[in-house]
Amino acid sequence: MKNTTIKATSIMLIFFLFLSCNSDEKIKVTNKEDYQAFLIVKENEKENNIKREIDFWQTKYNAAPNQYTYLISLASLYSQLFEIKGNIQDLYRAEKLLLDCNNRVRGEKASIHRSIAKNYISQHRFKEALEYLKKAYILGENRLSTEKMLFDVYMELGNYTEAEKKLDVIQDTKDFDYLIRLAKWNDHKGDLDTAIKIMEQAKKIAEETKKEDIKLWIYSNIADFYGHAGRIKESYDYYLKTLQIDNQNAYALKGIAWIVFSYERDTKSAIEIIDHITAKHTVPDLYLLRAEMNEFATNYTEQKLDIEEYFKLLNNHNYGDMYNKYNALLYSEVLDNSEKAIEIAKKEIQNRPTPESYDLLAWAYYQNGDFDEALKIVKKHTMNKSQEPLILFHNEMILKANDMLTKENSNKEELLSSIYELGPNLEILIMRI
């Protein structure tokens, strides 16, 4: 999609929604009073506690620099700070501390290898994460934890055969870590109903342990699963449960913003939530979400500014390959530079040869008008290999461009049921397929 296409599409979409709203009015599920208190500007006590802890351990390390365990504590705290603030430099600080620790113990601690791998997963450096996990596996200490992380990395790398093997190794239906991975596996296979049932089992375990970090994880993630299944009210309720534990949880606030935008089509209120998050948790993709909302509202000047702010953040900070997916789509659809999109997509395939990465390349070729090349990639790497709605949509458009779309191979009905997940800007395009 080029800019002119975006504008025309948005205007037609609003016209379509105007015609249909009387016959298919959605029930409002959010209530501003539910989440307004979480939008009031105030200090983040969790962040303040972490900073005090960092000062404490840094002082101890300065007094006894031979104690490498202090560096492990510091690395963990900087990783937690990254989760709260989104400042990539905190993740790099943690990496540097962990690599220092690893050198001091001559690479003989499996737990440090796992910590480095976890850091690299956050940076989307999955192949490097795999190498450290292999070292941890050889060392043997707490091998079950290594096996679990190996499943995670193999999934990210698209090595589903090895991921399934690891799932068999860690099998324990009473183990929270196993259940959330089993849910992810079923979601990957396209069995969302089973995935949700498994997540609900994991939720019971989390609530019995009374550990807040585990409850935070399960509440926010099960909210996502409910949303994908069209169970919007339940999704909303669990984002609120997340905020009741962590009143400034950016992930949950972003989830509520998506419900307000994609389900209720209240762009103004959704942007208010996003603006609150960006004031405290500055990550580039929030500006792309804001741009998507402004596009739907036909605020094209604001949309352009959002995209400029996104690239400004990327230029001011070294995010490595963390935003390759977003960049490939932007260059394909908005910035009219399919060649750049193809270059980024090929790099992402080198990093993680998943159907999602190949989809970026196929879509870039499609946007460049090379329908034949796009079709070759789809046939080999994405068709029947992923149930992700965006991939299904791209497959559909590429098949149509090659006059190969039929009732038998079309996923239009499934796409129509995934409008909430895909977002309202794609609705009119899907209706036209």
Short mmCIF file of C-alpha atoms in Angstrom, two decimals:
data_model
loop_
_atom_site.label_atom_id
_atom_site.label_comp_id
_atom_site.label_asym_id
_atom_site.label_seq_id
_atom_site.Cartn_x
_atom_site.Cartn_y
_atom_site.Cartn_z
CA MET A 1 0.00 0.00 0.00
CA LYS A 2 1.32 3.37 -0.91
CA ASN A 3 0.22 6.58 0.86
CA THR A 4 -2.50 7.40 -1.66
CA THR A 5 -3.87 3.89 -1.33
CA ILE A 6 -3.88 4.19 2.44
CA LYS A 7 -5.93 7.39 2.30
CA ALA A 8 -8.45 6.02 -0.18
CA THR A 9 -8.76 2.79 1.74
CA SER A 10 -9.33 4.58 5.04
CA ILE A 11 -12.07 6.83 3.59
CA MET A 12 -13.85 3.87 2.02
CA LEU A 13 -13.52 1.90 5.23
CA ILE A 14 -15.16 4.65 7.28
CA PHE A 15 -17.97 4.86 4.72
CA PHE A 16 -18.44 1.10 4.93
CA LEU A 17 -18.51 1.18 8.73
CA PHE A 18 -21.05 4.02 8.67
CA LEU A 19 -23.36 1.94 6.52
CA SER A 20 -22.97 -1.16 8.63
CA CYS A 21 -22.94 0.25 12.17
CA ASN A 22 -26.71 0.27 12.59
CA SER A 23 -27.07 -3.40 11.69
CA ASP A 24 -24.00 -4.73 13.42
CA GLU A 25 -23.32 -2.46 16.36
CA LYS A 26 -20.70 -3.84 18.71
CA ILE A 27 -21.36 -3.97 22.43
CA LYS A 28 -19.02 -1.65 24.31
CA VAL A 29 -16.89 -3.65 26.73
CA THR A 30 -14.54 -1.02 28.16
CA ASN A 31 -15.36 1.61 30.71
CA LYS A 32 -13.00 4.53 31.09
CA GLU A 33 -13.66 4.57 34.82
CA ASP A 34 -12.12 1.08 35.02
CA TYR A 35 -8.71 2.17 33.77
CA GLN A 36 -8.67 5.96 34.23
CA ALA A 37 -6.89 5.67 37.59
CA PHE A 38 -4.02 3.86 35.86
CA LEU A 39 -3.56 6.79 33.47
CA ILE A 40 -2.98 9.36 36.19
CA VAL A 41 0.64 10.48 36.07
CA LYS A 42 2.48 9.29 39.15
CA GLU A 43 5.76 7.77 40.17
CA ASN A 44 6.37 4.14 39.38
CA GLU A 45 7.19 2.57 42.73
CA LYS A 46 8.38 -0.63 41.10
CA GLU A 47 10.87 1.34 39.01
CA ASN A 48 12.03 3.29 42.06
CA ASN A 49 12.59 0.07 44.02
CA ILE A 50 14.68 -1.38 41.20
CA LYS A 51 16.80 1.76 41.01
CA ARG A 52 17.41 1.62 44.77
CA GLU A 53 18.41 -2.03 44.40
CA ILE A 54 20.81 -1.13 41.59
CA ASP A 55 22.46 1.50 43.81
CA PHE A 56 22.72 -1.05 46.63
CA TRP A 57 24.41 -3.76 44.55
CA GLN A 58 26.62 -1.30 42.70
CA THR A 59 27.92 -0.01 46.06
CA LYS A 60 28.60 -3.56 47.21
CA TYR A 61 30.40 -4.37 43.97
CA ASN A 62 32.51 -1.20 44.14
CA ALA A 63 33.63 -2.26 47.62
CA ALA A 64 34.36 -5.86 46.54
CA PRO A 65 34.91 -6.04 42.75
CA ASN A 66 36.05 -9.66 43.02
CA GLN A 67 32.47 -10.75 43.83
CA TYR A 68 31.08 -11.59 40.39
CA THR A 69 27.71 -12.61 41.85
CA TYR A 70 27.00 -8.93 42.46
CA LEU A 71 27.18 -8.42 38.70
CA ILE A 72 24.55 -11.12 38.18
CA SER A 73 22.21 -9.27 40.56
CA LEU A 74 22.86 -6.01 38.72
CA ALA A 75 22.24 -7.63 35.32
CA SER A 76 18.89 -8.99 36.52
CA LEU A 77 17.86 -5.57 37.81
CA TYR A 78 18.80 -3.80 34.56
CA SER A 79 16.77 -6.41 32.64
CA GLN A 80 13.78 -5.68 34.87
CA LEU A 81 14.27 -1.95 34.30
CA PHE A 82 14.19 -2.55 30.55
CA GLU A 83 10.83 -4.28 30.89
CA ILE A 84 9.43 -1.24 32.70
CA LYS A 85 11.00 1.64 30.78
CA GLY A 86 11.76 0.10 27.38
CA ASN A 87 15.21 1.70 27.32
CA ILE A 88 17.37 -0.58 25.17
CA GLN A 89 20.53 0.65 26.90
CA ASP A 90 19.46 -1.15 30.09
CA LEU A 91 19.35 -4.42 28.15
CA TYR A 92 22.82 -3.75 26.78
CA ARG A 93 24.10 -2.97 30.29
CA ALA A 94 22.76 -6.32 31.47
CA GLU A 95 24.43 -8.09 28.54
CA LYS A 96 27.81 -6.50 29.29
CA LEU A 97 27.61 -7.49 32.97
CA LEU A 98 26.68 -11.08 32.14
CA LEU A 99 29.48 -11.47 29.60
CA ASP A 100 31.91 -10.14 32.22
CA CYS A 101 30.63 -12.73 34.70
CA ASN A 102 30.93 -15.49 32.16
CA ASN A 103 34.56 -14.60 31.47
CA ARG A 104 35.35 -14.60 35.19
CA VAL A 105 34.03 -18.13 35.67
CA ARG A 106 35.61 -19.28 32.38
CA GLY A 107 32.20 -20.20 30.95
CA GLU A 108 31.64 -22.93 33.51
CA LYS A 109 28.26 -21.82 34.93
CA ALA A 110 25.18 -23.01 33.04
CA SER A 111 22.99 -20.44 34.82
CA ILE A 112 25.05 -17.58 33.36
CA HIS A 113 24.81 -19.07 29.87
CA ARG A 114 21.02 -19.20 30.31
CA SER A 115 20.93 -15.58 31.49
CA ILE A 116 22.92 -14.46 28.45
CA ALA A 117 20.58 -16.48 26.21
CA LYS A 118 17.55 -14.81 27.83
CA ASN A 119 19.09 -11.41 27.17
CA TYR A 120 19.73 -12.30 23.53
CA ILE A 121 16.17 -13.54 23.12
CA SER A 122 14.98 -10.09 24.22
CA GLN A 123 17.29 -8.59 21.59
CA HIS A 124 15.99 -11.02 18.92
CA ARG A 125 19.48 -12.52 18.61
CA PHE A 126 18.08 -16.03 18.56
CA LYS A 127 20.95 -17.86 16.90
CA GLU A 128 23.39 -16.50 19.49
CA ALA A 129 20.95 -17.42 22.24
CA LEU A 130 20.91 -20.98 20.90
CA GLU A 131 24.71 -21.23 21.11
CA TYR A 132 24.71 -20.23 24.77
CA LEU A 133 21.92 -22.66 25.57
CA LYS A 134 23.87 -25.47 23.93
CA LYS A 135 26.80 -24.62 26.22
CA ALA A 136 24.47 -24.63 29.23
CA TYR A 137 23.09 -28.01 28.15
CA ILE A 138 26.57 -29.54 28.00
CA LEU A 139 27.38 -28.24 31.48
CA GLY A 140 24.24 -29.95 32.74
CA GLU A 141 23.39 -27.80 35.77
CA ASN A 142 19.58 -27.50 36.03
CA ARG A 143 19.21 -28.99 32.57
CA LEU A 144 15.41 -28.84 32.70
CA SER A 145 15.54 -25.03 32.65
CA THR A 146 17.83 -25.21 29.63
CA GLU A 147 15.46 -27.61 27.85
CA LYS A 148 12.56 -25.17 28.36
CA MET A 149 14.54 -22.29 26.91
CA LEU A 150 15.66 -24.43 24.00
CA PHE A 151 12.00 -24.96 23.14
CA ASP A 152 11.51 -21.19 23.13
CA VAL A 153 14.46 -20.53 20.85
CA TYR A 154 13.68 -23.35 18.44
CA MET A 155 10.16 -21.91 18.06
CA GLU A 156 11.60 -18.47 17.31
CA LEU A 157 13.97 -19.97 14.75
CA GLY A 158 11.21 -21.92 13.03
CA ASN A 159 12.79 -25.27 13.91
CA TYR A 160 9.50 -26.83 14.92
CA THR A 161 10.77 -30.40 14.81
CA GLU A 162 13.35 -29.73 17.52
CA ALA A 163 10.87 -27.60 19.47
CA GLU A 164 8.41 -30.50 19.60
CA LYS A 165 11.16 -32.82 20.83
CA LYS A 166 11.93 -30.43 23.68
CA LEU A 167 8.25 -30.24 24.53
CA ASP A 168 8.22 -34.01 24.99
CA VAL A 169 11.31 -33.83 27.21
CA ILE A 170 9.86 -31.22 29.59
CA GLN A 171 6.37 -32.77 29.72
CA ASP A 172 4.75 -32.33 33.12
CA THR A 173 1.07 -31.35 33.22
CA LYS A 174 1.49 -29.95 36.74
CA ASP A 175 4.31 -27.62 35.72
CA PHE A 176 3.40 -24.02 34.85
CA ASP A 177 6.39 -23.62 32.51
CA TYR A 178 5.43 -26.72 30.55
CA LEU A 179 1.77 -25.73 30.23
CA ILE A 180 2.44 -22.25 28.83
CA ARG A 181 4.77 -23.77 26.25
CA LEU A 182 2.22 -26.44 25.36
CA ALA A 183 -0.32 -23.65 24.87
CA LYS A 184 2.07 -21.84 22.57
CA TRP A 185 2.59 -25.04 20.58
CA ASN A 186 -1.16 -25.55 20.11
CA ASP A 187 -1.61 -21.91 19.12
CA HIS A 188 1.17 -22.36 16.55
CA LYS A 189 -0.71 -25.36 15.13
CA GLY A 190 -3.87 -23.25 14.86
CA ASP A 191 -5.76 -24.92 17.72
CA LEU A 192 -6.61 -21.79 19.71
CA ASP A 193 -9.39 -23.42 21.74
CA THR A 194 -7.03 -26.06 23.13
CA ALA A 195 -4.36 -23.43 23.72
CA ILE A 196 -6.79 -21.39 25.83
CA LYS A 197 -7.85 -24.42 27.89
CA ILE A 198 -4.20 -25.14 28.64
CA MET A 199 -3.58 -21.49 29.55
CA GLU A 200 -6.51 -21.70 31.95
CA GLN A 201 -4.87 -24.71 33.61
CA ALA A 202 -1.66 -22.72 33.94
CA LYS A 203 -3.63 -19.82 35.43
CA LYS A 204 -4.93 -22.05 38.22
CA ILE A 205 -1.38 -23.07 39.09
CA ALA A 206 -0.23 -19.44 39.01
CA GLU A 207 -3.01 -18.37 41.36
CA GLU A 208 -2.24 -21.18 43.77
CA THR A 209 1.43 -20.15 43.99
CA LYS A 210 0.46 -16.54 44.77
CA LYS A 211 3.61 -15.32 42.99
CA GLU A 212 2.85 -11.91 41.51
CA ASP A 213 5.31 -12.13 38.62
CA ILE A 214 3.76 -15.39 37.42
CA LYS A 215 0.23 -14.04 37.80
CA LEU A 216 1.22 -10.91 35.87
CA TRP A 217 2.51 -13.05 33.02
CA ILE A 218 -0.48 -15.37 32.81
CA TYR A 219 -3.12 -12.65 33.16
CA SER A 220 -1.64 -10.47 30.43
CA ASN A 221 -1.02 -13.38 28.06
CA ILE A 222 -4.35 -15.10 28.57
CA ALA A 223 -5.93 -11.72 27.82
CA ASP A 224 -4.21 -11.87 24.41
CA PHE A 225 -5.48 -15.39 23.78
CA TYR A 226 -9.05 -14.42 24.68
CA GLY A 227 -8.82 -11.47 22.32
CA HIS A 228 -7.67 -13.66 19.44
CA ALA A 229 -10.63 -15.95 20.13
CA GLY A 230 -13.08 -13.04 19.98
CA ARG A 231 -13.75 -13.20 23.73
CA ILE A 232 -13.19 -9.46 24.09
CA LYS A 233 -14.86 -8.92 27.47
CA GLU A 234 -12.74 -11.64 29.06
CA SER A 235 -9.65 -10.19 27.41
CA TYR A 236 -10.46 -6.77 28.86
CA ASP A 237 -11.11 -8.20 32.34
CA TYR A 238 -7.71 -9.90 32.44
CA TYR A 239 -5.87 -6.80 31.32
CA LEU A 240 -7.55 -5.06 34.27
CA LYS A 241 -6.47 -7.91 36.56
CA THR A 242 -2.92 -7.35 35.34
CA LEU A 243 -3.13 -3.65 36.18
CA GLN A 244 -4.49 -4.40 39.63
CA ILE A 245 -1.19 -6.15 40.36
CA ASP A 246 1.05 -3.73 38.44
CA ASN A 247 -0.79 -0.42 38.05
CA GLN A 248 1.54 0.85 35.33
CA ASN A 249 1.90 -2.30 33.28
CA ALA A 250 2.53 -1.06 29.74
CA TYR A 251 1.59 -4.37 28.12
CA ALA A 252 -1.88 -4.41 29.71
CA LEU A 253 -2.53 -0.75 28.93
CA LYS A 254 -1.54 -1.38 25.32
CA GLY A 255 -3.96 -4.32 25.25
CA ILE A 256 -6.82 -2.14 26.47
CA ALA A 257 -5.90 0.52 23.92
CA TRP A 258 -6.19 -2.12 21.19
CA ILE A 259 -9.66 -3.16 22.39
CA VAL A 260 -10.80 0.48 22.42
CA PHE A 261 -9.38 0.98 18.91
CA SER A 262 -9.93 -2.28 17.05
CA TYR A 263 -13.14 -3.49 18.66
CA GLU A 264 -14.89 -0.30 19.75
CA ARG A 265 -13.38 1.92 17.01
CA ASP A 266 -12.84 4.77 19.50
CA THR A 267 -9.60 6.13 18.10
CA LYS A 268 -9.47 9.24 20.29
CA SER A 269 -9.66 7.29 23.57
CA ALA A 270 -7.21 4.66 22.30
CA ILE A 271 -4.63 7.32 21.41
CA GLU A 272 -5.02 8.87 24.87
CA ILE A 273 -3.96 5.54 26.39
CA ILE A 274 -1.02 5.18 24.00
CA ASP A 275 0.13 8.73 24.80
CA HIS A 276 0.13 7.86 28.49
CA ILE A 277 2.26 4.76 27.85
CA THR A 278 4.79 6.57 25.65
CA ALA A 279 5.31 9.18 28.38
CA LYS A 280 6.77 6.45 30.59
CA HIS A 281 7.66 3.50 28.36
CA THR A 282 9.36 4.75 25.21
CA VAL A 283 9.58 2.01 22.60
CA PRO A 284 9.38 2.57 18.84
CA ASP A 285 6.46 0.26 18.03
CA LEU A 286 4.07 2.33 20.16
CA TYR A 287 4.42 5.12 17.61
CA LEU A 288 3.54 2.72 14.81
CA LEU A 289 0.44 1.69 16.73
CA ARG A 290 -0.45 5.36 17.09
CA ALA A 291 0.16 5.82 13.35
CA GLU A 292 -2.23 2.96 12.61
CA MET A 293 -4.88 4.62 14.75
CA ASN A 294 -4.37 8.00 13.09
CA GLU A 295 -4.59 6.37 9.66
CA PHE A 296 -7.97 4.91 10.55
CA ALA A 297 -9.12 8.35 11.78
CA THR A 298 -7.80 9.91 8.52
CA ASN A 299 -5.40 12.08 10.55
CA TYR A 300 -2.69 11.72 7.92
CA THR A 301 -0.51 14.55 9.19
CA GLU A 302 -0.40 12.91 12.61
CA GLN A 303 0.23 9.53 11.01
CA LYS A 304 3.26 10.91 9.19
CA LEU A 305 4.60 12.48 12.40
CA ASP A 306 4.18 9.17 14.25
CA ILE A 307 6.21 7.33 11.62
CA GLU A 308 8.89 10.03 11.74
CA GLU A 309 9.04 9.68 15.54
CA TYR A 310 9.40 5.92 15.14
CA PHE A 311 12.42 6.29 12.86
CA LYS A 312 13.88 8.99 15.10
CA LEU A 313 13.89 6.55 18.01
CA LEU A 314 15.50 3.86 15.84
CA ASN A 315 18.18 6.28 14.70
CA ASN A 316 18.93 7.54 18.22
CA HIS A 317 19.26 4.07 19.73
CA ASN A 318 20.84 0.89 18.45
CA TYR A 319 18.02 -1.64 18.39
CA GLY A 320 19.89 -4.09 16.20
CA ASP A 321 17.46 -6.34 14.32
CA MET A 322 14.61 -6.03 16.83
CA TYR A 323 12.44 -3.99 14.47
CA ASN A 324 13.12 -5.71 11.14
CA LYS A 325 9.51 -6.87 10.84
CA TYR A 326 8.09 -3.39 11.30
CA ASN A 327 10.66 -1.83 8.99
CA ALA A 328 10.04 -4.33 6.20
CA LEU A 329 6.29 -3.68 6.33
CA LEU A 330 6.77 0.09 6.49
CA TYR A 331 9.09 0.18 3.50
CA SER A 332 6.70 -2.11 1.58
CA GLU A 333 3.41 -0.42 2.36
CA VAL A 334 4.01 3.21 3.31
CA LEU A 335 7.41 4.44 2.20
CA ASP A 336 7.26 3.13 -1.38
CA ASN A 337 10.65 1.43 -1.15
CA SER A 338 10.09 -2.25 -1.83
CA GLU A 339 13.78 -2.83 -2.60
CA LYS A 340 14.68 -1.76 0.93
CA ALA A 341 11.89 -3.98 2.26
CA ILE A 342 13.28 -6.96 0.34
CA GLU A 343 16.75 -6.32 1.75
CA ILE A 344 15.45 -6.20 5.34
CA ALA A 345 13.27 -9.28 4.85
CA LYS A 346 16.21 -11.31 3.53
CA LYS A 347 18.22 -10.30 6.59
CA GLU A 348 15.38 -11.35 8.87
CA ILE A 349 15.24 -14.74 7.14
CA GLN A 350 18.94 -15.20 7.91
CA ASN A 351 18.24 -14.38 11.55
CA ARG A 352 15.11 -16.51 11.93
CA PRO A 353 13.88 -18.55 8.95
CA THR A 354 10.23 -18.72 10.07
CA PRO A 355 7.06 -18.47 7.96
CA GLU A 356 6.69 -14.95 9.39
CA SER A 357 10.07 -13.91 8.00
CA TYR A 358 9.40 -15.44 4.57
CA ASP A 359 6.04 -13.69 4.58
CA LEU A 360 7.83 -10.34 4.85
CA LEU A 361 9.85 -11.19 1.74
CA ALA A 362 6.84 -12.43 -0.24
CA TRP A 363 4.88 -9.31 0.66
CA ALA A 364 7.78 -7.04 -0.33
CA TYR A 365 7.94 -8.71 -3.76
CA TYR A 366 4.17 -8.40 -4.08
CA GLN A 367 4.29 -4.68 -3.27
CA ASN A 368 7.07 -4.34 -5.84
CA GLY A 369 4.82 -5.86 -8.48
CA ASP A 370 6.81 -9.11 -8.72
CA PHE A 371 3.83 -11.40 -8.24
CA ASP A 372 5.57 -14.51 -9.62
CA GLU A 373 8.42 -14.32 -7.11
CA ALA A 374 5.97 -13.63 -4.28
CA LEU A 375 3.98 -16.71 -5.25
CA LYS A 376 7.07 -18.95 -5.29
CA ILE A 377 7.87 -17.93 -1.70
CA VAL A 378 4.27 -18.39 -0.56
CA LYS A 379 4.04 -21.90 -2.04
CA LYS A 380 7.30 -23.01 -0.45
CA HIS A 381 7.40 -21.22 2.89
CA THR A 382 4.10 -19.81 4.13
CA MET A 383 1.09 -21.59 2.67
CA ASN A 384 -0.25 -24.20 5.13
CA LYS A 385 2.70 -23.45 7.41
CA SER A 386 1.17 -20.73 9.60
CA GLN A 387 -2.26 -19.72 10.85
CA GLU A 388 -1.22 -16.13 11.60
CA PRO A 389 -4.00 -13.89 10.20
CA LEU A 390 -1.59 -11.40 8.62
CA ILE A 391 0.20 -14.20 6.76
CA LEU A 392 -3.15 -15.63 5.61
CA PHE A 393 -4.14 -12.18 4.33
CA HIS A 394 -0.87 -11.76 2.43
CA ASN A 395 -1.20 -15.27 0.98
CA GLU A 396 -4.72 -14.42 -0.16
CA MET A 397 -3.65 -11.21 -1.91
CA ILE A 398 -0.69 -12.89 -3.61
CA LEU A 399 -2.82 -15.79 -4.86
CA LYS A 400 -5.40 -13.31 -6.16
CA ALA A 401 -2.71 -11.30 -7.98
CA ASN A 402 -1.64 -14.52 -9.73
CA ASP A 403 -5.26 -15.48 -10.63
CA MET A 404 -4.96 -18.56 -8.42
CA LEU A 405 -7.44 -17.72 -5.64
CA THR A 406 -10.38 -20.11 -5.48
CA LYS A 407 -13.15 -20.93 -3.02
CA GLU A 408 -11.20 -24.04 -2.11
CA ASN A 409 -7.94 -22.34 -1.16
CA SER A 410 -9.39 -19.07 0.15
CA ASN A 411 -9.25 -18.19 3.85
CA LYS A 412 -11.58 -15.21 3.57
CA GLU A 413 -14.04 -16.41 6.22
CA GLU A 414 -11.23 -17.00 8.68
CA LEU A 415 -9.83 -13.55 7.92
CA LEU A 416 -13.22 -11.93 8.49
CA SER A 417 -13.32 -13.57 11.91
CA SER A 418 -9.84 -12.17 12.61
CA ILE A 419 -10.63 -8.49 11.93
CA TYR A 420 -10.18 -7.64 15.60
CA GLU A 421 -6.67 -9.10 15.62
CA LEU A 422 -5.71 -7.60 12.24
CA GLY A 423 -7.15 -4.18 13.00
CA PRO A 424 -9.85 -2.13 11.26
CA ASN A 425 -7.59 -0.70 8.56
CA LEU A 426 -7.59 -4.07 6.76
CA GLU A 427 -11.33 -4.73 6.98
CA ILE A 428 -12.36 -3.21 3.66
CA LEU A 429 -9.47 -4.94 1.85
CA ILE A 430 -10.56 -8.31 3.24
CA MET A 431 -14.18 -7.64 2.30
CA ARG A 432 -13.08 -7.05 -1.29
CA ILE A 433 -11.17 -10.34 -1.66
#
